[in-house]
XYZ file of C-alpha atoms in Angstrom:
165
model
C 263.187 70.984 90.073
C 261.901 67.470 88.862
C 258.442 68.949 89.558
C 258.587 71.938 87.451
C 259.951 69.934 84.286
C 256.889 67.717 84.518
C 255.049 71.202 84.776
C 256.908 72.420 82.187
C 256.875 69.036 79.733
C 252.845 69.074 80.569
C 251.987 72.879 79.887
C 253.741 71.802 76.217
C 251.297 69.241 75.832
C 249.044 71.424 76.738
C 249.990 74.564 73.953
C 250.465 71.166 71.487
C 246.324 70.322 72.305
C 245.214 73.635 72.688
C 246.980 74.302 69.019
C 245.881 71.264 67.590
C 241.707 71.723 68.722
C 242.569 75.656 67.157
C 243.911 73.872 63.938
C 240.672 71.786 64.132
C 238.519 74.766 64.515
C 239.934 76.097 62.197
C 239.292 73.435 59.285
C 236.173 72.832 60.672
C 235.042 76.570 59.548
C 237.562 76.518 56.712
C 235.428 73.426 55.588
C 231.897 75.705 56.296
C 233.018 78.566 54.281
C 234.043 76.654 51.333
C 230.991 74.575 51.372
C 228.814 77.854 51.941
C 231.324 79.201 49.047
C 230.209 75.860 46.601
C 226.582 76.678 47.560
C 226.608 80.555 46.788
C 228.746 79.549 43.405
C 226.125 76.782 42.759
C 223.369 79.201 43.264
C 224.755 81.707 41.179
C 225.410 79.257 38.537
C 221.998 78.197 38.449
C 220.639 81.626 38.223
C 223.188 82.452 35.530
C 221.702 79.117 33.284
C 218.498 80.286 34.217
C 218.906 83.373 33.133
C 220.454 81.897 29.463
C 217.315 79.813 29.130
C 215.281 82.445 29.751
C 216.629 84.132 27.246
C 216.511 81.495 24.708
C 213.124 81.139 24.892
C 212.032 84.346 24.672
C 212.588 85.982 21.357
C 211.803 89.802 21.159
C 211.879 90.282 17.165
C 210.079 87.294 16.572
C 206.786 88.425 14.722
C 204.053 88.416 17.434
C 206.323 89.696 19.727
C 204.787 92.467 22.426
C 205.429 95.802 21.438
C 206.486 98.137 24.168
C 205.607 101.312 22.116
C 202.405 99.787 20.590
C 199.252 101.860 21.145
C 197.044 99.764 24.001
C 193.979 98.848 22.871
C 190.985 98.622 25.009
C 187.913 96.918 24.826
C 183.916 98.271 25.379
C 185.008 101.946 24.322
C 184.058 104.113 21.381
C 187.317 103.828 20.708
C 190.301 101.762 20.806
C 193.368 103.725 19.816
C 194.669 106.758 21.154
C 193.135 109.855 19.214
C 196.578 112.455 18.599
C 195.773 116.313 18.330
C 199.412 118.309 17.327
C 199.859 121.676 16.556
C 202.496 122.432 13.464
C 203.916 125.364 12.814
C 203.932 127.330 9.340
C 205.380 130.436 9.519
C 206.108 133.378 12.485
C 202.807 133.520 13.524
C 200.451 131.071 11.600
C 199.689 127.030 12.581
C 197.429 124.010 12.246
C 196.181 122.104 14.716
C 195.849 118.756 13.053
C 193.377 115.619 14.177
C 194.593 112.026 14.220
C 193.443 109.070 15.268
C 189.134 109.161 15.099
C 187.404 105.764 14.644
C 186.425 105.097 11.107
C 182.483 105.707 12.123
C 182.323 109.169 12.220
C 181.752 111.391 8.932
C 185.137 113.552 9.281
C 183.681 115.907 6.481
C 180.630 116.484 8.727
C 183.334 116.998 12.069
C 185.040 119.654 10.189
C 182.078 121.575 8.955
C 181.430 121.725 12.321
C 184.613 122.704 13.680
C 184.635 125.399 10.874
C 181.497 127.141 11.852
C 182.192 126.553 15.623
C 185.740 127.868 15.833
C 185.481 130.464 13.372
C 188.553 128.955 11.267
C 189.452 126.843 8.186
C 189.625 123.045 8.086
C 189.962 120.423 5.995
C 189.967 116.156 5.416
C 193.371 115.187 3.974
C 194.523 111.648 3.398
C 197.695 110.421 4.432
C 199.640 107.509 3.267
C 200.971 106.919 7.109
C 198.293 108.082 9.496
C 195.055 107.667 6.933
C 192.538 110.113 6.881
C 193.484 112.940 9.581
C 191.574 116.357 10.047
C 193.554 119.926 9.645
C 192.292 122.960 10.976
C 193.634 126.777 11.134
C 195.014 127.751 14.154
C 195.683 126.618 17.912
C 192.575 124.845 18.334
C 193.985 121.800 20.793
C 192.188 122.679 23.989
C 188.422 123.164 21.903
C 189.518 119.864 20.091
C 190.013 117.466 22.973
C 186.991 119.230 25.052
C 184.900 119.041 22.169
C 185.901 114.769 21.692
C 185.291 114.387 25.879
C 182.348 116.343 26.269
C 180.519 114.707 23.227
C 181.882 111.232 24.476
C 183.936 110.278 21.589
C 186.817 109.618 23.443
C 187.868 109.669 27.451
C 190.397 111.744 28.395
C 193.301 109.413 28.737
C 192.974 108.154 25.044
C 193.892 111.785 23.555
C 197.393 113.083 23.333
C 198.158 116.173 22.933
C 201.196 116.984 21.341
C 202.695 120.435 21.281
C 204.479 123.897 22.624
């Protein structure tokens, strides 16, 4: 019997150790987490003051400011705004196709004589206090329009917009 209470009295010391070095383990990785934990919460912090200064120093309504819905202006073209051809409707069956946009060289009287004798249809220069001088003509005549500006090079196909049914 005294050699089993020996046994006994070591195999507590042993639970006590074996306890103690999980204990240890424990606040070892208790330790790494929470530092890991200060260095994500750092991080984030960081990003977040980032993120404020960022935004202080970038001021979207200040004058000068980009404009996301701006018209893009390109450079060694004929033109450099988009040219807009819409289509309004008057009554049941009647419309205007109207012409917006064309570069201040071109003689719009002269355009719309030709567009009258070409298309068979009426047309006419009016100026507007928005969109400046645009060209209206009789009918659905989008598709003849922006073929006519491509084919004679006035514009390239991606600067007209065609607005419409």
């Amino acid at each position: 019997l005294s050699q089993q209470q020996p046994d006994a009295n070591s195999s507590d010391e042993e639970t006590k150790s074996k306890a103690g070095k999980q204990k240890d383990d424990e606040s070892e990785l208790s330790s790494f987490s929470s530092d890991e934990e200060d260095t994500k919460k750092s991080r984030k912090s960081k990003k977040k003051d980032d993120d404020l200064a960022a935004l202080d120093s970038f001021d979207p309504f200040a004058s000068g400011a980009l404009d996301p819905f701006a018209e893009k202006k390109e450079s060694g073209g004929v033109t450099s705004k988009i040219i807009h051809i819409r289509i309004q409707q008057r009554n049941a069956r009647k419309s205007t196709t109207t012409l917006q946009g064309l570069p201040e060289e071109f003689d719009l009287k002269k355009l719309v004589k030709y567009f009258k004798k070409t298309y068979g249809c009426l047309g006419t220069v009016v100026k507007d206090k928005d969109y400046g001088k645009v060209i209206q003509l009789g009918g659905d005549q989008r598709a003849k329009l922006s073929e006519f500006l491509i084919s004679e090079g006035i514009a390239k196909k991606n600067e007209i917009k065609v607005h419409g049914f």
